[in-house]
PDB file of C-alpha atoms in Angstrom:
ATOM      1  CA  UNK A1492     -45.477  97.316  83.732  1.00 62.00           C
ATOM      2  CA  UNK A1493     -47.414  99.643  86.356  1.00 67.00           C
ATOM      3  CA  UNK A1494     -50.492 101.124  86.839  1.00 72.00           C
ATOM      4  CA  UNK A1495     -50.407 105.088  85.968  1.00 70.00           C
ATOM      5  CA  UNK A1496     -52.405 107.812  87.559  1.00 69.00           C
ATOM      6  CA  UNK A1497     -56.646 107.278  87.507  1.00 73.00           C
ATOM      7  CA  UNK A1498     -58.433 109.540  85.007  1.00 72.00           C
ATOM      8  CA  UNK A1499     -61.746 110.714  85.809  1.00 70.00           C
ATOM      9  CA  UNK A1500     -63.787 110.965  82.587  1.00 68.00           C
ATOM     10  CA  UNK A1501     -65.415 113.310  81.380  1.00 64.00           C
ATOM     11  CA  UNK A1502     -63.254 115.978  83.071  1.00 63.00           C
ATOM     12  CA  UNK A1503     -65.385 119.077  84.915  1.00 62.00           C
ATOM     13  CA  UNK A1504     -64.857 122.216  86.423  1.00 63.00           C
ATOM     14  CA  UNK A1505     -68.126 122.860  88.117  1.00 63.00           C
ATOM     15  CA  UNK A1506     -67.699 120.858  91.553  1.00 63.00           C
ATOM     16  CA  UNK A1507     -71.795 119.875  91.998  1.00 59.00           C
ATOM     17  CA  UNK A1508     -71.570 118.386  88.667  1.00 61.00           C
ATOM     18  CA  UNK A1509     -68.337 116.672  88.709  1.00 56.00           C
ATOM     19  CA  UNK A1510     -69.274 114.408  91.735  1.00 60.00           C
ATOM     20  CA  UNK A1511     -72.768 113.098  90.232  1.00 63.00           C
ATOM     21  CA  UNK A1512     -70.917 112.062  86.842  1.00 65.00           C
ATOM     22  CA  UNK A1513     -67.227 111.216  87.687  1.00 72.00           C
ATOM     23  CA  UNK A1514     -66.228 107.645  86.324  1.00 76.00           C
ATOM     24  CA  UNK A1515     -63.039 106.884  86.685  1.00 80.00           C
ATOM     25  CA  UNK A1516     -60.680 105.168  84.333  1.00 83.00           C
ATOM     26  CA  UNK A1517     -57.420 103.046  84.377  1.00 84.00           C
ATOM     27  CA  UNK A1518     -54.424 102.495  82.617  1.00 87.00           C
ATOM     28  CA  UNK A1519     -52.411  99.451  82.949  1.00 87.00           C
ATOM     29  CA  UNK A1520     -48.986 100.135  80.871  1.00 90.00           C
ATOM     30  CA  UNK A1521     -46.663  97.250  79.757  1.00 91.00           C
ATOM     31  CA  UNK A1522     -43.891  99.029  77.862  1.00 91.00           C
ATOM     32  CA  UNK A1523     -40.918  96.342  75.952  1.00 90.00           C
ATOM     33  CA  UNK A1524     -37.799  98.327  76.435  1.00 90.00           C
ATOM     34  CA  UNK A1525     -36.485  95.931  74.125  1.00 88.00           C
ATOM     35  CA  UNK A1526     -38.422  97.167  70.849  1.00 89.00           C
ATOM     36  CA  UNK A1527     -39.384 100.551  72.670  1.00 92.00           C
ATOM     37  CA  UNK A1528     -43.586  99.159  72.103  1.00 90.00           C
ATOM     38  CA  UNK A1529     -45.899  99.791  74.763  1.00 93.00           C
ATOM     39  CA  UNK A1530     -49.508  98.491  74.770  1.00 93.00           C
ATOM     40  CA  UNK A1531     -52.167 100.287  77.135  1.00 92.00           C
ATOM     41  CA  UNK A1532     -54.816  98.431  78.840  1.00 91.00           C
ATOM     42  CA  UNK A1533     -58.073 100.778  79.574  1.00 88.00           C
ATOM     43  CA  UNK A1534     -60.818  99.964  81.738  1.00 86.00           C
ATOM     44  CA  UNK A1535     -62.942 101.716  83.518  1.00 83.00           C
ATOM     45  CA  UNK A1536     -64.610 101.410  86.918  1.00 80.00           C
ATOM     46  CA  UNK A1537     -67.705  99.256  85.574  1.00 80.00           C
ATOM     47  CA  UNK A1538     -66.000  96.567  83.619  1.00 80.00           C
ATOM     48  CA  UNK A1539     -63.489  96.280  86.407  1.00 78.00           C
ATOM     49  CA  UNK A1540     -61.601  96.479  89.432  1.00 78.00           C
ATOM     50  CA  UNK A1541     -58.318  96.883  90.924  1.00 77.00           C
ATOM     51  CA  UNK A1542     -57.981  93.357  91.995  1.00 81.00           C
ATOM     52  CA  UNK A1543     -54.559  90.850  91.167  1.00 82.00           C
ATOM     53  CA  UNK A1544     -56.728  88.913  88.705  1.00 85.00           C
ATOM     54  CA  UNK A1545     -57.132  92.299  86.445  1.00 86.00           C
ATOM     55  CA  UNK A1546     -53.870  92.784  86.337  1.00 86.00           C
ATOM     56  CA  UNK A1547     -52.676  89.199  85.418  1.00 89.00           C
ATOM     57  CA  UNK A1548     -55.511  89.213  82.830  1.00 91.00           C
ATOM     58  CA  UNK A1549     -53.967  92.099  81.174  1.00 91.00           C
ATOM     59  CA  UNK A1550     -50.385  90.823  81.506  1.00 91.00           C
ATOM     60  CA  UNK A1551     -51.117  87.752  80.320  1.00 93.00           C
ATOM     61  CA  UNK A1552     -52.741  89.196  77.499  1.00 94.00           C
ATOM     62  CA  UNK A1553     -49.465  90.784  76.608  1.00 93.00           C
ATOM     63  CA  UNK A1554     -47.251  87.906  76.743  1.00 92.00           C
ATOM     64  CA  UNK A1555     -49.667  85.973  74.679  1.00 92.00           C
ATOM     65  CA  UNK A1556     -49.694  88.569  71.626  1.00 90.00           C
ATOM     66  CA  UNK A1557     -46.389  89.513  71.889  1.00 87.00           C
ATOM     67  CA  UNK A1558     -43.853  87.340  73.509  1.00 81.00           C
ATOM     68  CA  UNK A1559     -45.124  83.561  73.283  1.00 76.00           C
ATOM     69  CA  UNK A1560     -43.712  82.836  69.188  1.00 78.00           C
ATOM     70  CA  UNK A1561     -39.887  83.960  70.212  1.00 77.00           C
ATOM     71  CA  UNK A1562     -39.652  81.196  73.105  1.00 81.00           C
ATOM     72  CA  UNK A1563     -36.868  83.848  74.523  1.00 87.00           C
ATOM     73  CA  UNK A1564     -36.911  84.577  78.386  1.00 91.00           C
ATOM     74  CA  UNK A1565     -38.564  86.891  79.842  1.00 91.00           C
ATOM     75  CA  UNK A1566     -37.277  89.646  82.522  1.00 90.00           C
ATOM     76  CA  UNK A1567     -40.165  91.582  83.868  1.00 87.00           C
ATOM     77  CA  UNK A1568     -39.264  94.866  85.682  1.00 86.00           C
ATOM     78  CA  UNK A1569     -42.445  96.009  87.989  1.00 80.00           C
ATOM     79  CA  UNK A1570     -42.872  97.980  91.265  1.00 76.00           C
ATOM     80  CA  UNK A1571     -43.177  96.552  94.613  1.00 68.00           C
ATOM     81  CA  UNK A1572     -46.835  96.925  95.338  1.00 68.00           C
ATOM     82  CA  UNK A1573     -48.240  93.856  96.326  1.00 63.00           C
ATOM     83  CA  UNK A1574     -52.093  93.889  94.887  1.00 58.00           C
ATOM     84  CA  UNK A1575     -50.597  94.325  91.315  1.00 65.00           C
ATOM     85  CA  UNK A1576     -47.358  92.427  91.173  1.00 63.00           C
ATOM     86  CA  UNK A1577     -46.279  91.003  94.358  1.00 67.00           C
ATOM     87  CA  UNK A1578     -49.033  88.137  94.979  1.00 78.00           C
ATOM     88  CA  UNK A1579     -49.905  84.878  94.673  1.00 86.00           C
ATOM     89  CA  UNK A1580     -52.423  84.938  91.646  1.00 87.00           C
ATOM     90  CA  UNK A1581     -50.030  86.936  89.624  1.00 86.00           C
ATOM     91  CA  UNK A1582     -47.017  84.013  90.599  1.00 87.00           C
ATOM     92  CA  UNK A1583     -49.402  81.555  89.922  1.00 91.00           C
ATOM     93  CA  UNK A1584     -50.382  82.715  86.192  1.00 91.00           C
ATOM     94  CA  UNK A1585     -47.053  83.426  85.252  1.00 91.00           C
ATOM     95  CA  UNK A1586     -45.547  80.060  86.366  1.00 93.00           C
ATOM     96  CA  UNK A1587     -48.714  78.458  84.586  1.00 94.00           C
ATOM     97  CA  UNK A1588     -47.510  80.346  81.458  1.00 93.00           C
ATOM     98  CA  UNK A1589     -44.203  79.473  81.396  1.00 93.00           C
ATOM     99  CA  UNK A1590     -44.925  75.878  81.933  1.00 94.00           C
ATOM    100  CA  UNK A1591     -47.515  76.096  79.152  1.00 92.00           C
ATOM    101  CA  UNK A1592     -45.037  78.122  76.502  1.00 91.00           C
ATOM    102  CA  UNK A1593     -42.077  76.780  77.636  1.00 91.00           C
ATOM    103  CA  UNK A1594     -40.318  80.227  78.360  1.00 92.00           C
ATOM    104  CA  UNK A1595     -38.595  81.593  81.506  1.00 93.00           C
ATOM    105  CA  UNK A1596     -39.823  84.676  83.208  1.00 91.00           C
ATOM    106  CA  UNK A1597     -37.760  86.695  85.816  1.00 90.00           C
ATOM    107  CA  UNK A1598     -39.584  89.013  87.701  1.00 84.00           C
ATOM    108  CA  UNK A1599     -37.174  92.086  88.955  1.00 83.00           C
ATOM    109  CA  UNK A1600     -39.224  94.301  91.828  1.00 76.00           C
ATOM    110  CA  UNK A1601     -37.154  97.221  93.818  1.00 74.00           C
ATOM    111  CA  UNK A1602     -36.002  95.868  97.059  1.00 63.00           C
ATOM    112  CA  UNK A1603     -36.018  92.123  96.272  1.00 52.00           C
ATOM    113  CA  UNK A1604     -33.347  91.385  93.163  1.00 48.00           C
ATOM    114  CA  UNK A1605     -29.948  92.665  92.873  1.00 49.00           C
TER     115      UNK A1605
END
């Protein structure tokens, strides 16, 4: 899972123009090297933010659709940054959601698992 680069929408050439319209747009990837699926999460800047609770809302979403029937564990393999993995909302939500499904989660970020 990881947020890719921001896409500014519509995309302009002409510099006066570009600033007065630019909106920009991001893509939250969660890719299941498993069945080689990967589901893309879209928002822009007006129906959200780049705050932990986004990103748990669109993990969450994931696991929900896609990994809650097989009751199998889970090993999540993320970046280090803190304000989209490495926080206490996101530990929260996912502890909350293995308690609820009864599934295990391992979360593997560079620097911290072997």
């Amino acid at each position: 899972m990881d947020l890719k680069a921001v896409k500014v929408c519509p995309y302009l050439t002409v510099s006066a123009l570009y600033f007065k319209t630019k909106l920009s747009c991001h893509n939250y990837t969660v890719y299941n090297l498993v069945t080689n699926h990967a589901t893309c999460y879209w928002s822009d800047e007006t129906a959200s933010n780049l705050t932990a609770s986004t990103f748990v809302n669109f993990l969450l979403d994931y696991l929900v659709h896609h990994c809650r029937r097989k009751k199998l564990p889970i090993i999540m393999f993320s970046d280090g940054c803190t304000y989209q993995n490495r926080n206490t909302i996101m530990s929260n939500a996912l502890s909350a959601f293995c308690v609820q499904h009864q599934v295990t989660i391992t979360q593997k970020i560079p620097g911290r698992t072997q």
